[in-house]
Each structure stands twice: as structure tokens, then as C-alpha cells.
PDB file of C-alpha atoms in Angstrom:
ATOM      1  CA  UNK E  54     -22.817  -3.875  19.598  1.00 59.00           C
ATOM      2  CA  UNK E  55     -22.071  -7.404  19.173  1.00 74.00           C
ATOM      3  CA  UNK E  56     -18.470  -9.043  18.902  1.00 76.00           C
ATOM      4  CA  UNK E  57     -19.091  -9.688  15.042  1.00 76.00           C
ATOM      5  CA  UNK E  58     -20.197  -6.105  14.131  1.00 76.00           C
ATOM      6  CA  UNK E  59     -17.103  -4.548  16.221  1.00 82.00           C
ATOM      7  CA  UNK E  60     -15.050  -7.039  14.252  1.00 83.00           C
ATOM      8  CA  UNK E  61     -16.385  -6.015  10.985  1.00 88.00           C
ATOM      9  CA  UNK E  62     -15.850  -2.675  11.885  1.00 85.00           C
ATOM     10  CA  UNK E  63     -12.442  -2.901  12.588  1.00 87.00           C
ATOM     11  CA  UNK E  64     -11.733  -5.115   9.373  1.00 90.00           C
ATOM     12  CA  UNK E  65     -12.923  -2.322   7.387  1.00 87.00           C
ATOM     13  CA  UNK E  66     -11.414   0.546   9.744  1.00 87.00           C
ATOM     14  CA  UNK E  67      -7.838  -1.051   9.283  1.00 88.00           C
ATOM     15  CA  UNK E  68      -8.737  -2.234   5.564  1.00 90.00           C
ATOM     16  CA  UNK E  69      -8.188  -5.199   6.117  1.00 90.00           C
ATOM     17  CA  UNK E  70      -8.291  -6.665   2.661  1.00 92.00           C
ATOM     18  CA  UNK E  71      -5.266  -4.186   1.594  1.00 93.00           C
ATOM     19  CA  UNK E  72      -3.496  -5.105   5.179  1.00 93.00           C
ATOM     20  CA  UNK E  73      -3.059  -8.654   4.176  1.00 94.00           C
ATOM     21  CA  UNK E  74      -2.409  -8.364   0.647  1.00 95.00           C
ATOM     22  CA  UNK E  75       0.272  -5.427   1.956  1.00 95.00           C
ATOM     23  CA  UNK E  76       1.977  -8.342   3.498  1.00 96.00           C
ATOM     24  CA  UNK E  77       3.408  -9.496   0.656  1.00 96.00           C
ATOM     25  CA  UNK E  78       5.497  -6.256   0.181  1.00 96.00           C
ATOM     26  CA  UNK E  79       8.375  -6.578   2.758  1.00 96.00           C
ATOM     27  CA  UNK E  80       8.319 -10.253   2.225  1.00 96.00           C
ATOM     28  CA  UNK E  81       9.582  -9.565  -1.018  1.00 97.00           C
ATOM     29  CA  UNK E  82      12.680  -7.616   0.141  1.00 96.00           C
ATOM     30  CA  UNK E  83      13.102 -10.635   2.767  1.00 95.00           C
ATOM     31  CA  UNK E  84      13.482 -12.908  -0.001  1.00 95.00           C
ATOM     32  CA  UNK E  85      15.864 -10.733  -1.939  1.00 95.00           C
ATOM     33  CA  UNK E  86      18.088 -10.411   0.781  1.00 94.00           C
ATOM     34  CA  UNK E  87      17.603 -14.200   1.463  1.00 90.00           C
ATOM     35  CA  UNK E  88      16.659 -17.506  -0.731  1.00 84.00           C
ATOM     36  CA  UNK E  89      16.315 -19.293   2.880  1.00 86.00           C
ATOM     37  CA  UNK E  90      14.682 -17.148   5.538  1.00 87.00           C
ATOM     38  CA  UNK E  91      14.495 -19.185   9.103  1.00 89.00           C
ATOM     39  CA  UNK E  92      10.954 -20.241   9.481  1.00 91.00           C
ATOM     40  CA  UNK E  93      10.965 -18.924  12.889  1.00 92.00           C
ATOM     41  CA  UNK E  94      12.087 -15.222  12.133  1.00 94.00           C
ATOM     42  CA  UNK E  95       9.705 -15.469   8.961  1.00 93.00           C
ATOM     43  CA  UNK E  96       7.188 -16.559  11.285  1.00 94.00           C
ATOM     44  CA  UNK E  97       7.813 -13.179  13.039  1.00 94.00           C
ATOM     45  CA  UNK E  98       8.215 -11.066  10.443  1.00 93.00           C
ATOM     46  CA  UNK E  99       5.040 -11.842   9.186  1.00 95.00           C
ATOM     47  CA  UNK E 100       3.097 -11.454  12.295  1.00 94.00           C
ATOM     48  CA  UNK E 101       5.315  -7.996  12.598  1.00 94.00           C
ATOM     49  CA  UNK E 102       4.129  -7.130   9.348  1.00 94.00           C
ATOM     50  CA  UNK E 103       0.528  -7.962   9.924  1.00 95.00           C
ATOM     51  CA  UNK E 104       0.318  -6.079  12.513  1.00 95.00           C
ATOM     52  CA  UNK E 105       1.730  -3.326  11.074  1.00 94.00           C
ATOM     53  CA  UNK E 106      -0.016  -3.049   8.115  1.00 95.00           C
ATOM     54  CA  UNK E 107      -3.277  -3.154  10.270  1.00 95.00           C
ATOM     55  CA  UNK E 108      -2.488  -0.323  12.873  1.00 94.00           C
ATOM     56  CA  UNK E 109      -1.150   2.258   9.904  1.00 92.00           C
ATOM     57  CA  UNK E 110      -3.785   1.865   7.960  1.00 91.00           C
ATOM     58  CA  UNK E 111      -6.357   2.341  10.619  1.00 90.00           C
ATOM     59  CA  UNK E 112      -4.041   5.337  11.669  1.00 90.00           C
ATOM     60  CA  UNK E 113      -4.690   6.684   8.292  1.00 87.00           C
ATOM     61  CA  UNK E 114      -8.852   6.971   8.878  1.00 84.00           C
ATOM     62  CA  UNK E 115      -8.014   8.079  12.547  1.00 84.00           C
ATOM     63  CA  UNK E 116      -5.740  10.733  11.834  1.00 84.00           C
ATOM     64  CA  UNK E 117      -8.425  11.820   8.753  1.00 77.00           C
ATOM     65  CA  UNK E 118     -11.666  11.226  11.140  1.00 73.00           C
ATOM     66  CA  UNK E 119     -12.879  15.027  10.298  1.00 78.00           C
ATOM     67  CA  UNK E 120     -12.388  15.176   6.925  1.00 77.00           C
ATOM     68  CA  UNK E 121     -14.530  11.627   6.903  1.00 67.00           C
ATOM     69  CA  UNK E 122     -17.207  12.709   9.084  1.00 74.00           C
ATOM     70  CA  UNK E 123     -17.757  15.745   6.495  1.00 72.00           C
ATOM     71  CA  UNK E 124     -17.178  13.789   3.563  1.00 67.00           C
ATOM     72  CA  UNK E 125     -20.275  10.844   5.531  1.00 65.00           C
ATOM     73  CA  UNK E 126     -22.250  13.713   5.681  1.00 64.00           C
ATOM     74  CA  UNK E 127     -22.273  14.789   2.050  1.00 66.00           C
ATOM     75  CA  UNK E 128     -23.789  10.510   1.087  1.00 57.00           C
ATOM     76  CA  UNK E 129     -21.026  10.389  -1.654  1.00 58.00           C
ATOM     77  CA  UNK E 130     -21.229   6.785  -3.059  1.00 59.00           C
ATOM     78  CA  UNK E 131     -18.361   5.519  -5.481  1.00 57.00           C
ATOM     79  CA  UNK E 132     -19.078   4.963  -8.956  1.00 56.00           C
ATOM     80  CA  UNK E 133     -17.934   0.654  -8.393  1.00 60.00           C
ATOM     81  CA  UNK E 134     -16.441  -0.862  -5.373  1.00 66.00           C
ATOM     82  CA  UNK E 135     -13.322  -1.356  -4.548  1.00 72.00           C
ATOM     83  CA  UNK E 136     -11.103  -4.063  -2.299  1.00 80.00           C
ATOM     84  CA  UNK E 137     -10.844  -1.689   0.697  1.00 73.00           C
ATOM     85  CA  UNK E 138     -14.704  -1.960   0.866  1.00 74.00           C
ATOM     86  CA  UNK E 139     -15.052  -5.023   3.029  1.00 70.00           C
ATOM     87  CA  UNK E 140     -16.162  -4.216   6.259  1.00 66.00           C
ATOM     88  CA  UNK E 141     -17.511  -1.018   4.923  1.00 74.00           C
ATOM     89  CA  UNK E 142     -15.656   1.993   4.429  1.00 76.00           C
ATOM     90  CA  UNK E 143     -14.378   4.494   7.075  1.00 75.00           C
ATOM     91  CA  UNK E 144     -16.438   2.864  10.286  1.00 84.00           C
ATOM     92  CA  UNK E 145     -15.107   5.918  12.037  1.00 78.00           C
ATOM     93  CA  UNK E 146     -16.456   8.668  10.429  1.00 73.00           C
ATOM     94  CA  UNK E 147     -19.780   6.183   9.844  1.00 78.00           C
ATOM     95  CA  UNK E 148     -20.612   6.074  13.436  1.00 76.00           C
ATOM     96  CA  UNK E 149     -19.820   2.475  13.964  1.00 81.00           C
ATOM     97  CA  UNK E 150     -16.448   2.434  15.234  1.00 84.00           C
ATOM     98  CA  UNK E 151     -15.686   4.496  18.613  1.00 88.00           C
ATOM     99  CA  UNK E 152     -12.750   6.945  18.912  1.00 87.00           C
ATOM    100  CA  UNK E 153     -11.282   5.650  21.611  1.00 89.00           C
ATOM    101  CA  UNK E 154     -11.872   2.017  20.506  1.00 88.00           C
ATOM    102  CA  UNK E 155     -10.148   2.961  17.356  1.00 88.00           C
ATOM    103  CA  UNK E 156      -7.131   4.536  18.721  1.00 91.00           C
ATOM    104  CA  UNK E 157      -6.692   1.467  21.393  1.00 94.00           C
ATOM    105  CA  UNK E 158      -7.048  -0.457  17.958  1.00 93.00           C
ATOM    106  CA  UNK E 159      -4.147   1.344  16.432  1.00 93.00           C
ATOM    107  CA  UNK E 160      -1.902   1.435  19.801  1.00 95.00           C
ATOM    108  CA  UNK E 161      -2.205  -1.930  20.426  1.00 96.00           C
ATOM    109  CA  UNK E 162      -1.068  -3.500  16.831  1.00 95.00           C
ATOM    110  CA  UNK E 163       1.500  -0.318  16.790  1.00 94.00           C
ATOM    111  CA  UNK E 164       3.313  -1.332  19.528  1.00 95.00           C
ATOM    112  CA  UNK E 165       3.148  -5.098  19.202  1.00 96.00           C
ATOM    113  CA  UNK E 166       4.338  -3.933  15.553  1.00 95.00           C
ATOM    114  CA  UNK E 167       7.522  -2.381  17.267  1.00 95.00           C
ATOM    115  CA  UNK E 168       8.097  -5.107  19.595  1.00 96.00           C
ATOM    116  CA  UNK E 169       8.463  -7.548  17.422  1.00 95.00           C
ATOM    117  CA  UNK E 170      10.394  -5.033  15.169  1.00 94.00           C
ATOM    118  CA  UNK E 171      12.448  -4.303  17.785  1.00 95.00           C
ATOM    119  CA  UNK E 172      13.272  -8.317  18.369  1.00 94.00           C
ATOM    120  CA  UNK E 173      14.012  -9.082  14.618  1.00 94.00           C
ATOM    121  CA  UNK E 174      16.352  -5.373  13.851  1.00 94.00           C
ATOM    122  CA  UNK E 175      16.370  -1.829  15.248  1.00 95.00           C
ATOM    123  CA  UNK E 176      16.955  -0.528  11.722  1.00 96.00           C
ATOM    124  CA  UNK E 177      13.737  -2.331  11.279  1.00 95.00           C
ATOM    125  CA  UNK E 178      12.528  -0.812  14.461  1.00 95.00           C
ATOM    126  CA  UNK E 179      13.903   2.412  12.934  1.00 96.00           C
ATOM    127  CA  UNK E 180      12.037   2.123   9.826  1.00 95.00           C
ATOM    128  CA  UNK E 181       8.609   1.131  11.347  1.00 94.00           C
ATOM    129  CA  UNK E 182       8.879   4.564  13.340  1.00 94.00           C
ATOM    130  CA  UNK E 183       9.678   6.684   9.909  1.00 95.00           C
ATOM    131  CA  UNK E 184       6.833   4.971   8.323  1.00 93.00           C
ATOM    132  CA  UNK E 185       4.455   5.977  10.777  1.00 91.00           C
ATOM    133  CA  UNK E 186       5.757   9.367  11.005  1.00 94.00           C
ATOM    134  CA  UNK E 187       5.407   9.727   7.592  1.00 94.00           C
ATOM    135  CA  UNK E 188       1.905   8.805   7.101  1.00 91.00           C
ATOM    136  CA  UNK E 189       1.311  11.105   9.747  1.00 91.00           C
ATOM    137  CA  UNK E 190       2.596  14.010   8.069  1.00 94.00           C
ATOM    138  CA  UNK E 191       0.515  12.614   5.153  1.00 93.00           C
ATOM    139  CA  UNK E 192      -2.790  13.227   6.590  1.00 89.00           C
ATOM    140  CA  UNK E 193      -1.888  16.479   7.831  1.00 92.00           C
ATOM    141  CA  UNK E 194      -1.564  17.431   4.550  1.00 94.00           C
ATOM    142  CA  UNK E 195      -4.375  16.362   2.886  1.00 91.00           C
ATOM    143  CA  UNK E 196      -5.961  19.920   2.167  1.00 91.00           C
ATOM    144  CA  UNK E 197      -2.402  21.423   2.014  1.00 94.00           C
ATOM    145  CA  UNK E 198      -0.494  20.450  -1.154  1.00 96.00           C
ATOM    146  CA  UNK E 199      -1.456  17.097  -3.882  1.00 95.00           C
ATOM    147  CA  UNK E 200       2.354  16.419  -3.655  1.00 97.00           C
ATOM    148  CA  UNK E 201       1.915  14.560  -0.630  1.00 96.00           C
ATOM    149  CA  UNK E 202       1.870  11.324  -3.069  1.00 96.00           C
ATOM    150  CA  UNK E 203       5.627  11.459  -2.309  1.00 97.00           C
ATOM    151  CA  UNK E 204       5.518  10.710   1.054  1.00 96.00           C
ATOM    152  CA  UNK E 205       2.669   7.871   0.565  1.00 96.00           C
ATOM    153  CA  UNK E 206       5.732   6.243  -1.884  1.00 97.00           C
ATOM    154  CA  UNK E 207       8.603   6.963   0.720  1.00 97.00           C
ATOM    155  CA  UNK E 208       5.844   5.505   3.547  1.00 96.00           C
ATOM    156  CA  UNK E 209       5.701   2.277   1.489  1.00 96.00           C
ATOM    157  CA  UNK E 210       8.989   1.973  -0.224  1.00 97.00           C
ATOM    158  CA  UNK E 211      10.381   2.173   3.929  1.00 96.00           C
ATOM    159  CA  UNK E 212       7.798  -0.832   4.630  1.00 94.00           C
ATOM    160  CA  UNK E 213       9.069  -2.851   1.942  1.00 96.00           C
ATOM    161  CA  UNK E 214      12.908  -2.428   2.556  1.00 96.00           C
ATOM    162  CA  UNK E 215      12.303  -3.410   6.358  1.00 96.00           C
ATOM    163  CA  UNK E 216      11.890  -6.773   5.084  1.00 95.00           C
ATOM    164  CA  UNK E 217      15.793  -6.516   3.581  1.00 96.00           C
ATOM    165  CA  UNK E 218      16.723  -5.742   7.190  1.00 96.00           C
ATOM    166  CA  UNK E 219      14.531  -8.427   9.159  1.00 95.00           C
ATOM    167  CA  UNK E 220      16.981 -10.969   7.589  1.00 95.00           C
ATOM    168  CA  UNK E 221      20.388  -8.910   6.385  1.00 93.00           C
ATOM    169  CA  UNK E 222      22.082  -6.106   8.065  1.00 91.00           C
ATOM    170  CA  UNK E 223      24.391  -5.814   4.863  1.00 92.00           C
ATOM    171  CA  UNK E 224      23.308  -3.105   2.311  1.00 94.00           C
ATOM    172  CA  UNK E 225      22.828  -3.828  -1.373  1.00 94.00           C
ATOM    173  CA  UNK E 226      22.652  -0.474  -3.323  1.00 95.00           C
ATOM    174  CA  UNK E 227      21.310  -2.102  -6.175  1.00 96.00           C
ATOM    175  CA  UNK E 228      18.613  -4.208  -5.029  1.00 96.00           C
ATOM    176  CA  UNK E 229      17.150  -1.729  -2.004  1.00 96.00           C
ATOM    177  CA  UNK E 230      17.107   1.149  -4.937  1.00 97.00           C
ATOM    178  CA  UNK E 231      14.994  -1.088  -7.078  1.00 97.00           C
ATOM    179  CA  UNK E 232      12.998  -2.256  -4.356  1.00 98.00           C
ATOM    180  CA  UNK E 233      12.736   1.012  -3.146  1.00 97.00           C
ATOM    181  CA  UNK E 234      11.166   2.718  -6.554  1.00 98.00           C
ATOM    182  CA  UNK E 235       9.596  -0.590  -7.232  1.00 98.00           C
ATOM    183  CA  UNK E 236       7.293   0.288  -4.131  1.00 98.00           C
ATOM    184  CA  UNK E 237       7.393   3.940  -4.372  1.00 98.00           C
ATOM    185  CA  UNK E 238       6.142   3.640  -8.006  1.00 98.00           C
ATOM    186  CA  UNK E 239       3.370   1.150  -7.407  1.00 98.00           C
ATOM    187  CA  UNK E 240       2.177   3.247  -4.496  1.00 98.00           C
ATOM    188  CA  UNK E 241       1.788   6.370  -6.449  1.00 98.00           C
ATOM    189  CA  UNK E 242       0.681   5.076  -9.573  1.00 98.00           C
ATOM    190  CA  UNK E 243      -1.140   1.799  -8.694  1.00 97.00           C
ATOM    191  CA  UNK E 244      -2.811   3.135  -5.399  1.00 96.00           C
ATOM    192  CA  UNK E 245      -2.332   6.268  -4.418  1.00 96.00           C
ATOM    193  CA  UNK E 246      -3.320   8.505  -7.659  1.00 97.00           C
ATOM    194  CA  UNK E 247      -5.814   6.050  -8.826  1.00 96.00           C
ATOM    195  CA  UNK E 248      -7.700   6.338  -5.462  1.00 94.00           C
ATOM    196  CA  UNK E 249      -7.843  10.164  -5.870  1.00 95.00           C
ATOM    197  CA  UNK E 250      -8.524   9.978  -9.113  1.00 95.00           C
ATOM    198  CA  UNK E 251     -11.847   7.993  -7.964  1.00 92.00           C
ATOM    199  CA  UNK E 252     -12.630   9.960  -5.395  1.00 90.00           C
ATOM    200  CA  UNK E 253     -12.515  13.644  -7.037  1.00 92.00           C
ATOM    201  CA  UNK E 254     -16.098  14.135  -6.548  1.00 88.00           C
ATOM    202  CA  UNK E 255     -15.966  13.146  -2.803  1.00 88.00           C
ATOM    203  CA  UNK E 256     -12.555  15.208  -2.000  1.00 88.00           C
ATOM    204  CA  UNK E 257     -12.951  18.968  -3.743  1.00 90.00           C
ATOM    205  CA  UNK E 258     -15.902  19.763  -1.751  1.00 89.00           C
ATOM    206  CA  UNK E 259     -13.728  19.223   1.406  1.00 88.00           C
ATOM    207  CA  UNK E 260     -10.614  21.081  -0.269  1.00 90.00           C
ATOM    208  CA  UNK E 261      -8.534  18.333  -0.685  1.00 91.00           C
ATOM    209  CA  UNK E 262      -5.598  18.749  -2.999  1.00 95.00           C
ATOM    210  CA  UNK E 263      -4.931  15.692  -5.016  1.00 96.00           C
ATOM    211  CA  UNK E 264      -3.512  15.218  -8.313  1.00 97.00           C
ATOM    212  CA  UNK E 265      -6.525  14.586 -10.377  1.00 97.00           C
ATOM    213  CA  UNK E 266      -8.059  17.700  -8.663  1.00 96.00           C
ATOM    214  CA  UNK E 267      -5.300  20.218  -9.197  1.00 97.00           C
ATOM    215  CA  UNK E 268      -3.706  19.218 -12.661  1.00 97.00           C
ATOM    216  CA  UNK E 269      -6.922  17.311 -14.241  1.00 96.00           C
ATOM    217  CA  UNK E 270      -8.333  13.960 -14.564  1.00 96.00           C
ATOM    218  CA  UNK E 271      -6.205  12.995 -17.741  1.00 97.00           C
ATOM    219  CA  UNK E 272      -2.971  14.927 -16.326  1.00 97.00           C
ATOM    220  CA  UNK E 273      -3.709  11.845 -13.193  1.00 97.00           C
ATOM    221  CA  UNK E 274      -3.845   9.349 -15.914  1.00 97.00           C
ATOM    222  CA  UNK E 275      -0.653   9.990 -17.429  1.00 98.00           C
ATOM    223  CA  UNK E 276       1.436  10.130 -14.065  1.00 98.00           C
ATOM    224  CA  UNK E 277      -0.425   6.606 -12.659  1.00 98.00           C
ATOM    225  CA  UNK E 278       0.208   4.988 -16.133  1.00 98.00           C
ATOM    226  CA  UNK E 279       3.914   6.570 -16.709  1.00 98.00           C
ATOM    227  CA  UNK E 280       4.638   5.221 -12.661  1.00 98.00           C
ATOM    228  CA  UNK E 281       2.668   1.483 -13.325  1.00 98.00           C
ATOM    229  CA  UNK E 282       5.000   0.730 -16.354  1.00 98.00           C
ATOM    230  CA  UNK E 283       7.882   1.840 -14.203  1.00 98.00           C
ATOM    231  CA  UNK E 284       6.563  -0.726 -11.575  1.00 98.00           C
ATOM    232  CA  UNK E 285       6.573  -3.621 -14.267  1.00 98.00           C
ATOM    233  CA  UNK E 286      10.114  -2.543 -15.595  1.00 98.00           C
ATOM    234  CA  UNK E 287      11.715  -2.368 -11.954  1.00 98.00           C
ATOM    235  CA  UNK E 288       9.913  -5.486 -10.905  1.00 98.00           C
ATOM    236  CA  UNK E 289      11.629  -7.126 -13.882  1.00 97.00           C
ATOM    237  CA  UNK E 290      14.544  -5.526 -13.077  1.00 97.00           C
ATOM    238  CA  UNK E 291      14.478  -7.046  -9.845  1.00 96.00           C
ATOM    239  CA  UNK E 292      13.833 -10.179 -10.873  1.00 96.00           C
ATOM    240  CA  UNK E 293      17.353 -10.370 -12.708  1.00 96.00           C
ATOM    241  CA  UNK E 294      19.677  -9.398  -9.943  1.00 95.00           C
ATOM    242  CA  UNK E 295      18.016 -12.398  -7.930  1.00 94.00           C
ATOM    243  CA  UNK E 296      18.111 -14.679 -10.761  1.00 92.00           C
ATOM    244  CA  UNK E 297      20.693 -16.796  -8.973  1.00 90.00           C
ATOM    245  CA  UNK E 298      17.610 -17.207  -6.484  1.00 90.00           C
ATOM    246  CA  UNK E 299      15.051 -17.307  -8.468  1.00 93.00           C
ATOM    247  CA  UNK E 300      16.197 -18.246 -12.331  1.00 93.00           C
ATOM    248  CA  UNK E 301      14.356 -18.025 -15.539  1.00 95.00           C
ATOM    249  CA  UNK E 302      10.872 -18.953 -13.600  1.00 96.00           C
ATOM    250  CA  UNK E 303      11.345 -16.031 -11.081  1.00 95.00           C
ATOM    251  CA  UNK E 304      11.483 -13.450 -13.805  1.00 96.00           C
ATOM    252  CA  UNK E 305       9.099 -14.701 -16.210  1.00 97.00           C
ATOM    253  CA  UNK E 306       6.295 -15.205 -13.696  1.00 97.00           C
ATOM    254  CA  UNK E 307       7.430 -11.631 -12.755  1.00 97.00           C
ATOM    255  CA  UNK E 308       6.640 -10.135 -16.083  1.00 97.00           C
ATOM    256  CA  UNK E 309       3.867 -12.397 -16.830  1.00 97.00           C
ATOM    257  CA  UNK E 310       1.853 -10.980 -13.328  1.00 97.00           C
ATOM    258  CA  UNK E 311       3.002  -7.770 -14.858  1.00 97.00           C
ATOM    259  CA  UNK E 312       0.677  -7.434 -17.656  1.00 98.00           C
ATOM    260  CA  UNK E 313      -2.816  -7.644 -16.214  1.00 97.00           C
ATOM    261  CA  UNK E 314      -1.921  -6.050 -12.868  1.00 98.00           C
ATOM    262  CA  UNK E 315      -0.393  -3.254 -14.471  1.00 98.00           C
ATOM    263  CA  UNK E 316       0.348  -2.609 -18.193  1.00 98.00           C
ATOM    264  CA  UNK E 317      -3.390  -3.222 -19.009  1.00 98.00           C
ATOM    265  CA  UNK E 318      -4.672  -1.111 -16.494  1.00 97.00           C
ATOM    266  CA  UNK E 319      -2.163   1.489 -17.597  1.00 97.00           C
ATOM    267  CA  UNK E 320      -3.155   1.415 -21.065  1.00 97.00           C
ATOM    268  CA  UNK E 321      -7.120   1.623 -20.134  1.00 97.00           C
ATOM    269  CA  UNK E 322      -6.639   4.368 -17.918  1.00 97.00           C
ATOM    270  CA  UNK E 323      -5.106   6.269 -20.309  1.00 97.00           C
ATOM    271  CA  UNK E 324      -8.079   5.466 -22.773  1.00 96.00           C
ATOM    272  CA  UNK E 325     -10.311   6.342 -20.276  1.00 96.00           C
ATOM    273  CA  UNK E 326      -9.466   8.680 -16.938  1.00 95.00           C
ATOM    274  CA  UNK E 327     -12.395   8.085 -14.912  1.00 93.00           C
ATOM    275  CA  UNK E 328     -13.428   6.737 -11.309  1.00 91.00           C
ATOM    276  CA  UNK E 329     -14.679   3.580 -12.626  1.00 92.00           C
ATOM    277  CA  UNK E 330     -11.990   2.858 -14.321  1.00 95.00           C
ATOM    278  CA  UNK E 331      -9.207   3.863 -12.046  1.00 95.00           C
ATOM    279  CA  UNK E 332     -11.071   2.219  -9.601  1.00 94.00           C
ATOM    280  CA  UNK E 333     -10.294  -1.071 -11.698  1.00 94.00           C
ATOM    281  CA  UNK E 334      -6.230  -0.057 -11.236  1.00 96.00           C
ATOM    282  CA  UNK E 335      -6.341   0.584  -8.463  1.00 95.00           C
ATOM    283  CA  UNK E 336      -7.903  -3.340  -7.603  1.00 95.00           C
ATOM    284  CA  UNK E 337      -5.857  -4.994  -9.756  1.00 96.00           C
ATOM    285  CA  UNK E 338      -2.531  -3.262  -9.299  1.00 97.00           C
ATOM    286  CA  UNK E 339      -2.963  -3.750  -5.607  1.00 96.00           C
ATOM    287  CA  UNK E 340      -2.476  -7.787  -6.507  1.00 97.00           C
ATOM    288  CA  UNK E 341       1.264  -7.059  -8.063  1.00 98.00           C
ATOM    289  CA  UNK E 342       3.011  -7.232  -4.999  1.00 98.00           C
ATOM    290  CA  UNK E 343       1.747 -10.606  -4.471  1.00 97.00           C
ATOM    291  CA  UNK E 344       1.919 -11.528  -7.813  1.00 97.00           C
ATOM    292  CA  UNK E 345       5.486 -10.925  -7.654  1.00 97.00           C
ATOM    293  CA  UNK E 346       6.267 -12.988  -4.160  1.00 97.00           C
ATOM    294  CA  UNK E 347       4.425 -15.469  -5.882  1.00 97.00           C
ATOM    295  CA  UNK E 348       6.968 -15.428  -8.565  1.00 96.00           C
ATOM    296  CA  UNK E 349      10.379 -15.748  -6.272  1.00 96.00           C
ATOM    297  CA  UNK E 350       8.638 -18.593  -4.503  1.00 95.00           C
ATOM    298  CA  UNK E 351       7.895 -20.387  -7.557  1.00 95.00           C
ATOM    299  CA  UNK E 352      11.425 -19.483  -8.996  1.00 94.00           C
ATOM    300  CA  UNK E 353      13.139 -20.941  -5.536  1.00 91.00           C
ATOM    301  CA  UNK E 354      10.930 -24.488  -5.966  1.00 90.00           C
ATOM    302  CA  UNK E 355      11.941 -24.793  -9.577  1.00 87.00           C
ATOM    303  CA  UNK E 356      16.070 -24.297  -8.470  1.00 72.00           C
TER     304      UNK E 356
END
């Protein structure tokens, strides 16, 4: 197998596309708990972070190889394509990706992840270990219960407040509570329940218990629409307590990414509770997080 192909492979085994725009996450609590990071420990942070992001979401196809291989087996195609697609989904399961390449994969950016972790806080040492644990117990659950959404929110809402403690060791119960259901919300309702919700036809034949397949399609739709216009309100919300960061840009850039990363989806998923179209959430909410570190950086220019 040639160098590109394994590279591919392992793009698309660590979904890549998601990894980096997952970046963007912590570096949003960094800049709440800090309008001047160092360069140097932002350098490291994001590397951290990179890494991170790569090895845990590789972790989540290794830990589900099985299920994959069945669900290969059964030629499901989805009904559009989605941002996780590049470098073709689930390598693993497809063949194309050894085992034991794929868990020297995760191992390696895992513990460079905690190193560097380790250098920059050992709460967010601490939290890197509970995040992994928790997607774990994730995957372990897959065919056991559909509220194992909670955990995916905890997983990422943990990620995103480890970039508070890269740069402050004080504790702001305001700001890590929004940031905290800021990130749960978006997980469950931007991600999480939209992916399920596209992948119903693919998942019951393997007994996986997901949202859409125990309560219903439009029962999905409510939840992931009720938890995206959460996302926009806390994201908001967060924008004010940093306004002496960020100002009047900060929050309306905030609220303006808002709208077509997640009210509008929210609204057309309502209108229509399909795969194709919670595909289409699930792409463009997965641009908020962005959106929104977009907005503090534009906010700290303009001060």
C-alpha cells in the first residue's frame, strides 16, 4: 500500500475534516479565560489539541470495528455526503486500514496528546483522560441504551473546558457552565442526533439504540432543534460575559454565525426529519464552533 493511500486512510479513520474543525472548540474556552494567550503555550495547545482530536476520533471507529465490519457488509450508502467523508468512511471496517496500524495510530497521538497535556496543566491532563474514558464507555454502549448522547455531550463539553485550564487555573462558574452546555448542546443536537438520525437505516439492522430509532424520526427532530437553539442562545450568552474581550463585534458576529449554522438548520429539520436533511445539520452546525472563535478574534482586533 503506498504512503498516500495509508495516509488517506488514516485521514478518514481519524476524520480528519471534523479533527481540525474540532480544534476550534477548546480554543474557545482558551480565549475566554484569556484575551492574550502566550503564543508559545497556544502553539502547544493547539498541537495538544490536534492531536487529540485525531487519536479519539479514530478511537471511536476502533473501539466500534465490529459493528462497522457488519454494517460494510450490509453496502449501506448514505442518502448525501457528509464532512467526515474525506478519506472515505470507516477504513477499518473497509479493509484498508490494519488493526494494529490503527491502534499504533491512536496510541501514538494519545499519548503525545497527554504529554503535552501534561506540560501545559494536569487538570488538563485530567480532563484528556475523562474524555477518553468517556468515549469509551460510549461505544460500549452503542446497542445498549440511545441515552448514551449524554456522554458524547459530557465527552465534548470536557474537551472544550480543557482549553479554560491550558491558560487559567482559576474557576469561573459562569463562563465554564456556559461553555460547558454550549458544547454539550451542540454535540447532541448539532452532531450527535443528527448523525443517527441519518444513519437509521444503517444502525437498526445491527441493534443499535439511537434516538431517532427508539422514539421516532420526528421525536429526533425536536430534541436536535430544541438543543441547536440552545447552542445559539448560550453562544450569545457567552459572548456577553466576555464582552470586555470581545465588545459589540464579538457578540454580533456570534449571533450572526448563529443563524445559518444553526437556527436554519433547526427550523428545516423540523420541516423535514430525514437523513438528507439532517445530514445538512449536521455539516453546517459542525462550522459553529469555528464560527464562533472566529467571532472573539475579530472582537479582540476591533478593541
Amino acid at each position: 500500500m503506498s504512503l498516500a493511500v495509508q495516509a488517506r486512510a488514516l485521514y478518514g479513520f481519524s476524520r480528519g475534516n471534523q479533527a481540525l474543525l474540532s480544534i476550534a472548540q477548546p480554543l474557545v474556552g482558551a480565549l475566554l479565560a484569556t484575551d492574550d494567550p502566550a503564543p508559545g503555550r497556544l502553539t502547544a495547545a493547539v498541537f495538544a489539541t490536534a492531536a487529540a482530536f485525531f487519536a479519539v476520533f479514530a478511537a471511536n471507529d476502533l473501539f466500534d470495528a465490529r459493528l462497522d465490519r457488519r454494517s460494510a457488509a450490509m453496502a449501506h450508502t448514505r442518502a448525501a455526503p457528509d464532512i467526515d467523508s474525506a478519506g472515505g468512511r470507516h477504513p477499518l471496517a473497509q479493509g484498508r486500514l490494519r488493526f494494529a496500524a490503527g491502534l499504533a495510530w491512536v496510541l501514538l497521538l494519545g499519548g503525545i496528546a497527554l504529554a503535552v497535556a501534561v506540560a501545559l496543566s494536569w487538570v488538563c491532563a485530567v480532563l484528556f483522560v475523562c474524555a477518553a474514558l468517556l468515549e469509551a464507555a460510549y461505544c460500549r454502549l452503542a446497542t445498549v441504551t440511545a441515552h448514551k448522547f449524554l456522554l458524547s455531550g459530557a465527552m465534548v463539553a470536557i474537551g472544550a473546558c480543557a482549553g479554560w485550564f491550558a491558560f487559567s487555573g482559576t474557576v469561573d462558574p459562569l463562563r465554564l457552565g456556559l461553555l460547558a452546555v454550549w458544547m454539550a448542546a451542540w454535540e447532541i443536537g448539532g452532531r450527535n442526533i443528527p448523525n443517527d438520525l441519518a444513519d437509521v437505516d444503517e444502525d437498526t439492522p445491527l441493534g443499535i439504540k439511537t434516538v431517532p430509532i427508539v422514539y421516532g424520526p420526528r421525536a429526533a427532530a425536536r430534541l436536535s432543534a430544541a438543543l441547536l437553539l440552545l447552542t445559539a442562545a448560550t453562544a450569545c450568552a457567552l459572548a456577553v460575559t466576555a464582552w470586555p474581550f470581545y465588545g459589540a463585534v464579538g457578540l454580533a458576529v456570534t449571533a450572526l454565525t448563529a443563524i445559518p449554522t444553526l437556527v436554519l438548520p433547526a427550523a428545516h429539520l423540523l420541516r423535514h426529519p430525514e437523513g438528507p436533511t439532517a445530514l445538512t445539520v449536521f455539516n453546517r452546525a459542525s462550522f459553529h464552533p469555528l464560527g464562533v472563535l472566529a467571532a472573539f478574534v475579530a472582537g479582540a482586533l476591533v478593541i
